Amino acid sequence: MSERAVLHVKGRILVGPDEVRDELWVVGGRVSYDRPAGARDVRNVDGWVLPGLVDAHCHVGLDRHGAVPEDVAEKQALTDRDAGALLLRDAGSPSDTRWTDDRDDLPKIVRAGRHIARTRRYIRNYAWEVEPDDLAAYVAQEARRGDGWVKLVGDWIDRDLGDLSACWPRGAVEAAIAEAHRLGARVTAHCFAEDSLRDLVEAGIDCVEHATGLTDETIPLFAERGVAIVPTLVNIATFPALADGGETKFPRWSAHMRRLHERRYDTVRSAYDAGIPVFVGTDAGGALPHGLAAEEVAELAKAGLPPVEALAAGTWKARAWLGRPGLDEGAPADLVVYDADPRADLGVLTAPRRVVLNGRVVA
């Protein structure tokens, strides 16, 4: 496709869950709903069209051991792209992936800087590991490095306790979140367990990752404050294997992880029913491969979200939440074409017919 070519996308354009158009044009890499005058080099694409999928929790430039070389990070981003995920929120990475911003063939990344964890309370080589007195300063540092987000590790296994426990005292998270907000950044936190959630929400946090520890007591608090969750159910599926691996050394932790796993779908459905915003995220880049956004949409539906709401959690609503456009007039033409209506069958998300990024057919 030449630089001057115009893309004519025909079929059913899902601008929103209930807003459907018959066609759009891509001119100069951007969406237009007006036929361009005098267009000669026109390429046609037909099918059911969505804005590019969103993976709101992944880690480009990271694997289970820490930062990876640029060629590996490139493969991760390409895997997401070819699966239709064209907008990624990188929820913590020690890698500098700013170089991807100069590549119009790679997904757009919203970065949260590097994880900030308590000393010796997270995965080695992943995070800045600090004590509470330094938390606000590191939050300020990562707020300046990120794209409007900062990522805390809210809980992790306490080896002396033998179970998950909160990482930060209430005063430290209040000061840190206030500092992030002063700098214009939102804050999210990794949380598996129950006991860190109230302090984080009452301190003003904007989002919680995983959120498996939500209970009948904290769900209303999240709903009242409008705190979003990104359940990463494809990652929570690994809890039984993790529990088996830690059974001998940390039996209390293993039993806790199994309980969190067993109630995962009920937790997500209760959160959704209470009005908590729920978004698609996979946690790819640690132990999990990239390219699983479609599978996470299906998991949200399995948890009880209506299929169209599960789809919205990885498309229209997720883009609005991250402050990025969808199939709006003049927006970058980042879209995915399918053979059938994904609102009727979420399974079609696993098989894109065409992927268009910045107006170019890339897959």
mmCIF file of C-alpha atoms in Angstrom:
data_model
loop_
_atom_site.group_PDB
_atom_site.id
_atom_site.type_symbol
_atom_site.label_atom_id
_atom_site.label_comp_id
_atom_site.label_asym_id
_atom_site.label_seq_id
_atom_site.Cartn_x
_atom_site.Cartn_y
_atom_site.Cartn_z
ATOM 1 C CA MET A 1 0.000 0.000 0.000
ATOM 2 C CA SER A 2 1.613 3.284 -1.105
ATOM 3 C CA GLU A 3 1.921 6.333 1.130
ATOM 4 C CA ARG A 4 -0.753 8.062 -0.964
ATOM 5 C CA ALA A 5 -3.167 5.154 -1.007
ATOM 6 C CA VAL A 6 -6.607 5.539 0.513
ATOM 7 C CA LEU A 7 -8.132 2.670 2.461
ATOM 8 C CA HIS A 8 -11.858 2.120 2.027
ATOM 9 C CA VAL A 9 -13.207 -0.028 4.855
ATOM 10 C CA LYS A 10 -16.659 -1.428 4.148
ATOM 11 C CA GLY A 11 -19.048 -3.682 6.030
ATOM 12 C CA ARG A 12 -20.124 -2.978 9.604
ATOM 13 C CA ILE A 13 -18.035 -0.391 11.427
ATOM 14 C CA LEU A 14 -18.598 -0.750 15.193
ATOM 15 C CA VAL A 15 -17.915 2.815 16.281
ATOM 16 C CA GLY A 16 -19.569 1.886 19.590
ATOM 17 C CA PRO A 17 -21.612 -1.032 20.874
ATOM 18 C CA ASP A 18 -24.771 0.491 19.396
ATOM 19 C CA GLU A 19 -23.318 2.859 16.786
ATOM 20 C CA VAL A 20 -22.717 1.065 13.513
ATOM 21 C CA ARG A 21 -21.698 2.615 10.193
ATOM 22 C CA ASP A 22 -21.421 1.075 6.759
ATOM 23 C CA GLU A 23 -18.015 2.427 5.766
ATOM 24 C CA LEU A 24 -15.071 4.578 6.681
ATOM 25 C CA TRP A 25 -12.107 5.937 4.781
ATOM 26 C CA VAL A 26 -8.504 6.102 5.850
ATOM 27 C CA VAL A 27 -6.752 9.164 4.475
ATOM 28 C CA GLY A 28 -3.253 10.118 5.552
ATOM 29 C CA GLY A 29 -3.388 7.427 8.217
ATOM 30 C CA ARG A 30 -6.519 8.847 9.877
ATOM 31 C CA VAL A 31 -10.185 7.960 10.047
ATOM 32 C CA SER A 32 -12.657 9.859 7.880
ATOM 33 C CA TYR A 33 -16.342 9.269 7.320
ATOM 34 C CA ASP A 34 -16.345 11.495 4.220
ATOM 35 C CA ARG A 35 -15.359 10.077 0.860
ATOM 36 C CA PRO A 36 -12.135 11.808 -0.203
ATOM 37 C CA ALA A 37 -12.365 13.792 -3.425
ATOM 38 C CA GLY A 38 -10.266 12.587 -6.321
ATOM 39 C CA ALA A 39 -8.896 9.498 -4.618
ATOM 40 C CA ARG A 40 -7.284 7.232 -7.205
ATOM 41 C CA ASP A 41 -5.215 4.657 -5.346
ATOM 42 C CA VAL A 42 -7.920 3.019 -3.251
ATOM 43 C CA ARG A 43 -7.637 -0.286 -1.426
ATOM 44 C CA ASN A 44 -10.796 -1.986 -0.177
ATOM 45 C CA VAL A 45 -11.130 -3.944 3.050
ATOM 46 C CA ASP A 46 -14.395 -5.655 4.012
ATOM 47 C CA GLY A 47 -15.688 -7.070 7.273
ATOM 48 C CA TRP A 48 -16.760 -6.313 10.825
ATOM 49 C CA VAL A 49 -14.571 -3.570 12.260
ATOM 50 C CA LEU A 50 -13.573 -2.703 15.825
ATOM 51 C CA PRO A 51 -11.122 -0.124 17.134
ATOM 52 C CA GLY A 52 -7.862 -1.849 18.023
ATOM 53 C CA LEU A 53 -8.157 -4.024 21.117
ATOM 54 C CA VAL A 54 -6.731 -2.795 24.423
ATOM 55 C CA ASP A 55 -4.527 -4.773 26.799
ATOM 56 C CA ALA A 56 -4.622 -2.553 29.875
ATOM 57 C CA HIS A 57 -2.142 -4.641 31.848
ATOM 58 C CA CYS A 58 0.907 -6.029 30.113
ATOM 59 C CA HIS A 59 4.680 -5.621 30.277
ATOM 60 C CA VAL A 60 6.572 -4.951 27.049
ATOM 61 C CA GLY A 61 10.293 -5.378 27.595
ATOM 62 C CA LEU A 62 9.958 -7.792 30.521
ATOM 63 C CA ASP A 63 10.087 -11.540 31.053
ATOM 64 C CA ARG A 64 10.128 -13.710 34.171
ATOM 65 C CA HIS A 65 13.767 -12.746 34.854
ATOM 66 C CA GLY A 66 13.615 -8.989 34.285
ATOM 67 C CA ALA A 67 14.368 -6.635 31.413
ATOM 68 C CA VAL A 68 14.832 -8.123 27.927
ATOM 69 C CA PRO A 69 16.783 -6.920 24.860
ATOM 70 C CA GLU A 70 15.041 -4.679 22.340
ATOM 71 C CA ASP A 71 14.629 -7.462 19.784
ATOM 72 C CA VAL A 72 12.675 -9.519 22.327
ATOM 73 C CA ALA A 73 10.551 -6.526 23.307
ATOM 74 C CA GLU A 74 9.854 -5.945 19.613
ATOM 75 C CA LYS A 75 8.603 -9.524 19.231
ATOM 76 C CA GLN A 76 6.336 -9.066 22.246
ATOM 77 C CA ALA A 77 4.815 -5.915 20.775
ATOM 78 C CA LEU A 78 4.388 -7.539 17.354
ATOM 79 C CA THR A 79 2.639 -10.515 18.940
ATOM 80 C CA ASP A 80 0.133 -8.181 20.580
ATOM 81 C CA ARG A 81 -0.317 -6.263 17.328
ATOM 82 C CA ASP A 82 -0.965 -9.347 15.228
ATOM 83 C CA ALA A 83 -3.575 -10.471 17.780
ATOM 84 C CA GLY A 84 -5.345 -7.132 17.319
ATOM 85 C CA ALA A 85 -4.170 -5.360 20.518
ATOM 86 C CA LEU A 86 -3.116 -1.940 19.275
ATOM 87 C CA LEU A 87 -3.201 -0.013 22.559
ATOM 88 C CA LEU A 88 -1.237 -1.322 25.540
ATOM 89 C CA ARG A 89 -0.962 -0.038 29.079
ATOM 90 C CA ASP A 90 2.444 -1.192 30.247
ATOM 91 C CA ALA A 91 1.800 -1.749 33.953
ATOM 92 C CA GLY A 92 5.402 -1.598 35.063
ATOM 93 C CA SER A 93 8.677 -2.424 33.354
ATOM 94 C CA PRO A 94 12.386 -1.873 34.052
ATOM 95 C CA SER A 95 12.944 -1.488 30.293
ATOM 96 C CA ASP A 96 12.960 1.820 28.466
ATOM 97 C CA THR A 97 10.596 1.200 25.556
ATOM 98 C CA ARG A 98 10.352 4.792 24.311
ATOM 99 C CA TRP A 99 12.024 3.688 21.099
ATOM 100 C CA THR A 100 8.755 1.983 20.112
ATOM 101 C CA ASP A 101 7.100 5.411 19.823
ATOM 102 C CA ASP A 102 9.097 5.989 16.634
ATOM 103 C CA ARG A 103 7.730 2.814 15.035
ATOM 104 C CA ASP A 104 4.390 3.264 13.276
ATOM 105 C CA ASP A 105 4.107 -0.520 12.903
ATOM 106 C CA LEU A 106 4.026 -1.196 16.669
ATOM 107 C CA PRO A 107 1.150 -0.766 19.125
ATOM 108 C CA LYS A 108 0.839 2.453 21.072
ATOM 109 C CA ILE A 109 2.008 2.087 24.673
ATOM 110 C CA VAL A 110 0.779 3.944 27.752
ATOM 111 C CA ARG A 111 3.553 3.492 30.326
ATOM 112 C CA ALA A 112 3.451 3.364 34.118
ATOM 113 C CA GLY A 113 7.208 3.587 34.605
ATOM 114 C CA ARG A 114 8.842 0.890 36.707
ATOM 115 C CA HIS A 115 7.078 -0.995 39.511
ATOM 116 C CA ILE A 116 7.674 0.380 43.008
ATOM 117 C CA ALA A 117 7.823 -2.351 45.658
ATOM 118 C CA ARG A 118 8.784 -2.802 49.285
ATOM 119 C CA THR A 119 12.322 -4.072 49.834
ATOM 120 C CA ARG A 120 12.551 -7.836 49.148
ATOM 121 C CA ARG A 121 8.784 -8.027 48.670
ATOM 122 C CA TYR A 122 8.487 -8.605 44.927
ATOM 123 C CA ILE A 123 9.954 -10.445 41.945
ATOM 124 C CA ARG A 124 13.698 -9.947 41.646
ATOM 125 C CA ASN A 125 14.890 -7.510 38.925
ATOM 126 C CA TYR A 126 11.428 -6.063 38.327
ATOM 127 C CA ALA A 127 10.907 -3.117 40.660
ATOM 128 C CA TRP A 128 12.489 -0.262 42.510
ATOM 129 C CA GLU A 129 12.598 -1.713 46.009
ATOM 130 C CA VAL A 130 12.228 0.996 48.637
ATOM 131 C CA GLU A 131 11.073 1.636 52.184
ATOM 132 C CA PRO A 132 7.978 3.684 53.090
ATOM 133 C CA ASP A 133 9.858 6.931 53.760
ATOM 134 C CA ASP A 134 11.074 6.916 50.141
ATOM 135 C CA LEU A 135 7.825 5.877 48.484
ATOM 136 C CA ALA A 136 6.565 9.357 47.571
ATOM 137 C CA ALA A 137 9.903 10.336 46.039
ATOM 138 C CA TYR A 138 9.995 7.249 43.839
ATOM 139 C CA VAL A 139 6.373 7.799 42.842
ATOM 140 C CA ALA A 140 7.287 11.315 41.727
ATOM 141 C CA GLN A 141 10.208 9.937 39.726
ATOM 142 C CA GLU A 142 8.099 7.350 37.921
ATOM 143 C CA ALA A 143 5.236 9.804 37.380
ATOM 144 C CA ARG A 144 7.664 11.933 35.392
ATOM 145 C CA ARG A 145 8.907 8.902 33.433
ATOM 146 C CA GLY A 146 5.529 7.389 32.642
ATOM 147 C CA ASP A 147 2.562 8.365 30.485
ATOM 148 C CA GLY A 148 0.182 9.413 33.214
ATOM 149 C CA TRP A 149 0.367 6.289 35.390
ATOM 150 C CA VAL A 150 2.416 4.960 38.310
ATOM 151 C CA LYS A 151 2.427 1.329 39.477
ATOM 152 C CA LEU A 152 2.784 0.242 43.125
ATOM 153 C CA VAL A 153 3.089 -3.276 44.477
ATOM 154 C CA GLY A 154 0.347 -3.167 47.089
ATOM 155 C CA ASP A 155 0.824 -6.627 48.559
ATOM 156 C CA TRP A 156 3.117 -9.641 48.255
ATOM 157 C CA ILE A 157 4.127 -12.629 50.296
ATOM 158 C CA ASP A 158 5.637 -11.817 53.687
ATOM 159 C CA ARG A 159 8.029 -14.694 54.266
ATOM 160 C CA ASP A 160 7.978 -14.256 58.027
ATOM 161 C CA LEU A 161 4.178 -14.375 58.046
ATOM 162 C CA GLY A 162 4.034 -17.099 55.411
ATOM 163 C CA ASP A 163 1.181 -15.378 53.562
ATOM 164 C CA LEU A 164 0.226 -12.358 51.481
ATOM 165 C CA SER A 165 0.189 -9.064 53.356
ATOM 166 C CA ALA A 166 0.054 -5.339 52.637
ATOM 167 C CA CYS A 167 3.380 -3.729 51.741
ATOM 168 C CA TRP A 168 2.823 -0.122 52.836
ATOM 169 C CA PRO A 169 1.512 1.726 55.894
ATOM 170 C CA ARG A 170 -1.511 3.953 55.312
ATOM 171 C CA GLY A 171 0.381 7.240 55.692
ATOM 172 C CA ALA A 172 2.961 6.293 53.074
ATOM 173 C CA VAL A 173 0.393 5.467 50.400
ATOM 174 C CA GLU A 174 -1.603 8.614 51.173
ATOM 175 C CA ALA A 175 1.479 10.779 50.641
ATOM 176 C CA ALA A 176 2.542 8.855 47.535
ATOM 177 C CA ILE A 177 -0.828 8.949 45.812
ATOM 178 C CA ALA A 178 -1.236 12.643 46.623
ATOM 179 C CA GLU A 179 2.171 13.316 45.044
ATOM 180 C CA ALA A 180 1.273 11.371 41.895
ATOM 181 C CA HIS A 181 -1.980 13.255 41.549
ATOM 182 C CA ARG A 182 -0.158 16.567 42.054
ATOM 183 C CA LEU A 183 2.020 15.628 39.083
ATOM 184 C CA GLY A 184 -0.983 14.668 36.956
ATOM 185 C CA ALA A 185 -0.512 10.887 37.134
ATOM 186 C CA ARG A 186 -2.983 8.190 38.096
ATOM 187 C CA VAL A 187 -1.915 5.379 40.410
ATOM 188 C CA THR A 188 -2.563 1.668 40.176
ATOM 189 C CA ALA A 189 -1.425 -1.188 42.398
ATOM 190 C CA HIS A 190 -0.811 -4.903 42.197
ATOM 191 C CA CYS A 191 -3.091 -6.477 44.823
ATOM 192 C CA PHE A 192 -3.909 -10.163 45.213
ATOM 193 C CA ALA A 193 -5.105 -10.208 48.826
ATOM 194 C CA GLU A 194 -7.727 -8.462 50.904
ATOM 195 C CA ASP A 195 -5.891 -6.425 53.501
ATOM 196 C CA SER A 196 -4.306 -3.640 51.417
ATOM 197 C CA LEU A 197 -7.449 -2.634 49.538
ATOM 198 C CA ARG A 198 -9.246 -0.335 51.965
ATOM 199 C CA ASP A 199 -6.167 1.761 52.706
ATOM 200 C CA LEU A 200 -5.334 2.142 49.018
ATOM 201 C CA VAL A 201 -8.848 3.132 48.002
ATOM 202 C CA GLU A 202 -9.343 5.541 50.887
ATOM 203 C CA ALA A 203 -5.937 7.036 50.035
ATOM 204 C CA GLY A 204 -7.274 7.871 46.577
ATOM 205 C CA ILE A 205 -5.924 5.174 44.286
ATOM 206 C CA ASP A 206 -7.346 5.124 40.756
ATOM 207 C CA CYS A 207 -7.124 1.440 39.820
ATOM 208 C CA VAL A 208 -6.251 -1.955 41.263
ATOM 209 C CA GLU A 209 -4.691 -4.759 39.239
ATOM 210 C CA HIS A 210 -5.926 -8.343 39.746
ATOM 211 C CA ALA A 211 -8.197 -7.370 42.679
ATOM 212 C CA THR A 212 -8.791 -10.994 43.632
ATOM 213 C CA GLY A 213 -9.126 -9.927 47.280
ATOM 214 C CA LEU A 214 -12.297 -7.881 46.785
ATOM 215 C CA THR A 215 -14.990 -8.737 49.344
ATOM 216 C CA ASP A 216 -18.529 -7.697 50.194
ATOM 217 C CA GLU A 217 -16.994 -5.063 52.476
ATOM 218 C CA THR A 218 -14.645 -3.450 49.933
ATOM 219 C CA ILE A 219 -16.690 -3.765 46.722
ATOM 220 C CA PRO A 220 -19.074 -0.928 47.754
ATOM 221 C CA LEU A 221 -16.053 1.244 48.590
ATOM 222 C CA PHE A 222 -14.543 0.705 45.125
ATOM 223 C CA ALA A 223 -17.897 1.454 43.501
ATOM 224 C CA GLU A 224 -18.444 4.624 45.557
ATOM 225 C CA ARG A 225 -14.966 5.961 44.712
ATOM 226 C CA GLY A 226 -15.046 4.858 41.046
ATOM 227 C CA VAL A 227 -11.874 2.781 41.404
ATOM 228 C CA ALA A 228 -11.375 0.571 38.350
ATOM 229 C CA ILE A 229 -10.115 -2.999 38.337
ATOM 230 C CA VAL A 230 -8.168 -4.977 35.737
ATOM 231 C CA PRO A 231 -8.756 -8.602 36.800
ATOM 232 C CA THR A 232 -6.183 -10.336 34.515
ATOM 233 C CA LEU A 233 -8.143 -13.582 34.713
ATOM 234 C CA VAL A 234 -5.841 -15.347 32.258
ATOM 235 C CA ASN A 235 -3.107 -14.768 34.817
ATOM 236 C CA ILE A 236 -5.218 -15.712 37.846
ATOM 237 C CA ALA A 237 -5.657 -19.101 36.136
ATOM 238 C CA THR A 238 -2.026 -19.812 37.101
ATOM 239 C CA PHE A 239 -2.705 -19.581 40.862
ATOM 240 C CA PRO A 240 -3.229 -23.332 41.445
ATOM 241 C CA ALA A 241 0.140 -24.160 39.902
ATOM 242 C CA LEU A 242 1.814 -21.424 41.947
ATOM 243 C CA ALA A 243 0.123 -22.744 45.082
ATOM 244 C CA ASP A 244 1.328 -26.264 44.367
ATOM 245 C CA GLY A 245 4.880 -24.981 43.977
ATOM 246 C CA GLY A 246 4.809 -23.170 47.326
ATOM 247 C CA GLU A 247 2.899 -25.760 49.330
ATOM 248 C CA THR A 248 5.828 -27.182 51.268
ATOM 249 C CA LYS A 249 7.440 -23.902 52.291
ATOM 250 C CA PHE A 250 4.395 -21.626 52.554
ATOM 251 C CA PRO A 251 1.241 -23.732 53.106
ATOM 252 C CA ARG A 252 -0.769 -20.768 54.428
ATOM 253 C CA TRP A 253 0.029 -18.717 51.321
ATOM 254 C CA SER A 254 -0.789 -21.669 49.058
ATOM 255 C CA ALA A 255 -4.206 -22.160 50.637
ATOM 256 C CA HIS A 256 -4.905 -18.434 50.319
ATOM 257 C CA MET A 257 -3.987 -18.417 46.623
ATOM 258 C CA ARG A 258 -6.306 -21.366 45.989
ATOM 259 C CA ARG A 259 -9.201 -19.588 47.706
ATOM 260 C CA LEU A 260 -8.638 -16.457 45.664
ATOM 261 C CA HIS A 261 -8.599 -18.552 42.495
ATOM 262 C CA GLU A 262 -11.729 -20.503 43.367
ATOM 263 C CA ARG A 263 -13.830 -17.389 43.814
ATOM 264 C CA ARG A 264 -12.287 -15.362 40.959
ATOM 265 C CA TYR A 265 -15.340 -15.363 38.686
ATOM 266 C CA ASP A 266 -17.734 -14.517 41.518
ATOM 267 C CA THR A 267 -15.439 -11.673 42.556
ATOM 268 C CA VAL A 268 -15.395 -10.128 39.078
ATOM 269 C CA ARG A 269 -19.127 -10.538 38.560
ATOM 270 C CA SER A 270 -19.889 -8.967 41.945
ATOM 271 C CA ALA A 271 -17.597 -6.053 41.116
ATOM 272 C CA TYR A 272 -19.277 -5.528 37.752
ATOM 273 C CA ASP A 273 -22.774 -5.787 39.255
ATOM 274 C CA ALA A 274 -21.814 -3.133 41.825
ATOM 275 C CA GLY A 275 -20.822 -0.716 39.049
ATOM 276 C CA ILE A 276 -17.042 -0.986 39.368
ATOM 277 C CA PRO A 277 -15.335 -0.258 36.015
ATOM 278 C CA VAL A 278 -13.728 -3.462 34.709
ATOM 279 C CA PHE A 279 -11.116 -3.526 31.943
ATOM 280 C CA VAL A 280 -9.208 -6.124 29.923
ATOM 281 C CA GLY A 281 -5.627 -6.887 30.899
ATOM 282 C CA THR A 282 -3.544 -10.036 30.542
ATOM 283 C CA ASP A 283 -0.365 -9.522 32.623
ATOM 284 C CA ALA A 284 1.625 -10.681 29.601
ATOM 285 C CA GLY A 285 5.370 -10.269 29.719
ATOM 286 C CA GLY A 286 6.099 -11.946 33.044
ATOM 287 C CA ALA A 287 5.239 -15.627 32.992
ATOM 288 C CA LEU A 288 2.542 -15.285 30.315
ATOM 289 C CA PRO A 289 3.005 -14.778 26.565
ATOM 290 C CA HIS A 290 1.708 -11.721 24.777
ATOM 291 C CA GLY A 291 -1.268 -11.749 22.430
ATOM 292 C CA LEU A 292 -3.956 -12.890 24.905
ATOM 293 C CA ALA A 293 -6.357 -9.930 24.895
ATOM 294 C CA ALA A 294 -9.084 -11.884 23.087
ATOM 295 C CA GLU A 295 -8.786 -14.700 25.621
ATOM 296 C CA GLU A 296 -9.187 -12.218 28.477
ATOM 297 C CA VAL A 297 -12.359 -10.803 26.905
ATOM 298 C CA ALA A 298 -13.726 -14.354 26.851
ATOM 299 C CA GLU A 299 -12.734 -14.828 30.497
ATOM 300 C CA LEU A 300 -14.649 -11.715 31.540
ATOM 301 C CA ALA A 301 -17.712 -13.086 29.767
ATOM 302 C CA LYS A 302 -17.211 -16.420 31.523
ATOM 303 C CA ALA A 303 -17.154 -14.510 34.814
ATOM 304 C CA GLY A 304 -20.625 -13.197 34.013
ATOM 305 C CA LEU A 305 -20.175 -9.889 32.205
ATOM 306 C CA PRO A 306 -22.634 -9.591 29.318
ATOM 307 C CA PRO A 307 -20.687 -10.332 26.120
ATOM 308 C CA VAL A 308 -20.993 -6.780 24.775
ATOM 309 C CA GLU A 309 -19.755 -5.414 28.118
ATOM 310 C CA ALA A 310 -16.799 -7.793 28.060
ATOM 311 C CA LEU A 311 -16.049 -6.588 24.528
ATOM 312 C CA ALA A 312 -16.358 -2.940 25.590
ATOM 313 C CA ALA A 313 -13.911 -3.594 28.442
ATOM 314 C CA GLY A 314 -11.259 -4.293 25.815
ATOM 315 C CA THR A 315 -12.285 -1.738 23.182
ATOM 316 C CA TRP A 316 -14.502 1.347 23.433
ATOM 317 C CA LYS A 317 -14.641 1.785 27.207
ATOM 318 C CA ALA A 318 -10.982 0.902 27.720
ATOM 319 C CA ARG A 319 -9.857 3.469 25.166
ATOM 320 C CA ALA A 320 -11.986 6.177 26.758
ATOM 321 C CA TRP A 321 -10.609 5.270 30.207
ATOM 322 C CA LEU A 322 -7.031 5.589 28.944
ATOM 323 C CA GLY A 323 -7.829 8.837 27.143
ATOM 324 C CA ARG A 324 -7.218 7.435 23.674
ATOM 325 C CA PRO A 325 -9.583 7.689 20.698
ATOM 326 C CA GLY A 326 -11.473 4.906 19.003
ATOM 327 C CA LEU A 327 -12.907 5.110 15.499
ATOM 328 C CA ASP A 328 -13.473 8.855 15.776
ATOM 329 C CA GLU A 329 -13.292 11.312 12.904
ATOM 330 C CA GLY A 330 -9.658 12.347 12.481
ATOM 331 C CA ALA A 331 -8.282 9.737 14.903
ATOM 332 C CA PRO A 332 -5.341 7.515 13.948
ATOM 333 C CA ALA A 333 -6.747 4.602 11.952
ATOM 334 C CA ASP A 334 -6.031 1.760 14.403
ATOM 335 C CA LEU A 335 -8.600 -0.925 13.721
ATOM 336 C CA VAL A 336 -9.152 -4.649 13.408
ATOM 337 C CA VAL A 337 -11.325 -6.391 10.822
ATOM 338 C CA TYR A 338 -13.143 -9.666 11.528
ATOM 339 C CA ASP A 339 -15.217 -12.114 9.514
ATOM 340 C CA ALA A 340 -18.270 -11.942 11.800
ATOM 341 C CA ASP A 341 -19.932 -9.786 14.435
ATOM 342 C CA PRO A 342 -17.821 -9.991 17.633
ATOM 343 C CA ARG A 343 -20.812 -8.809 19.679
ATOM 344 C CA ALA A 344 -22.589 -12.044 18.764
ATOM 345 C CA ASP A 345 -19.556 -14.325 19.044
ATOM 346 C CA LEU A 346 -16.549 -13.240 21.097
ATOM 347 C CA GLY A 347 -14.634 -16.163 19.638
ATOM 348 C CA VAL A 348 -14.055 -14.260 16.395
ATOM 349 C CA LEU A 349 -11.650 -11.965 18.290
ATOM 350 C CA THR A 350 -9.017 -14.703 18.192
ATOM 351 C CA ALA A 351 -8.876 -14.616 14.383
ATOM 352 C CA PRO A 352 -8.497 -11.105 12.926
ATOM 353 C CA ARG A 353 -8.860 -10.932 9.174
ATOM 354 C CA ARG A 354 -6.889 -7.679 8.904
ATOM 355 C CA VAL A 355 -5.067 -5.427 11.352
ATOM 356 C CA VAL A 356 -4.709 -1.762 10.417
ATOM 357 C CA LEU A 357 -2.311 0.424 12.408
ATOM 358 C CA ASN A 358 -1.804 4.118 11.694
ATOM 359 C CA GLY A 359 -3.738 3.589 8.479
ATOM 360 C CA ARG A 360 -1.575 0.762 7.141
ATOM 361 C CA VAL A 361 -2.531 -2.891 6.823
ATOM 362 C CA VAL A 362 0.126 -4.560 8.952
ATOM 363 C CA ALA A 363 -1.313 -8.037 9.503
#
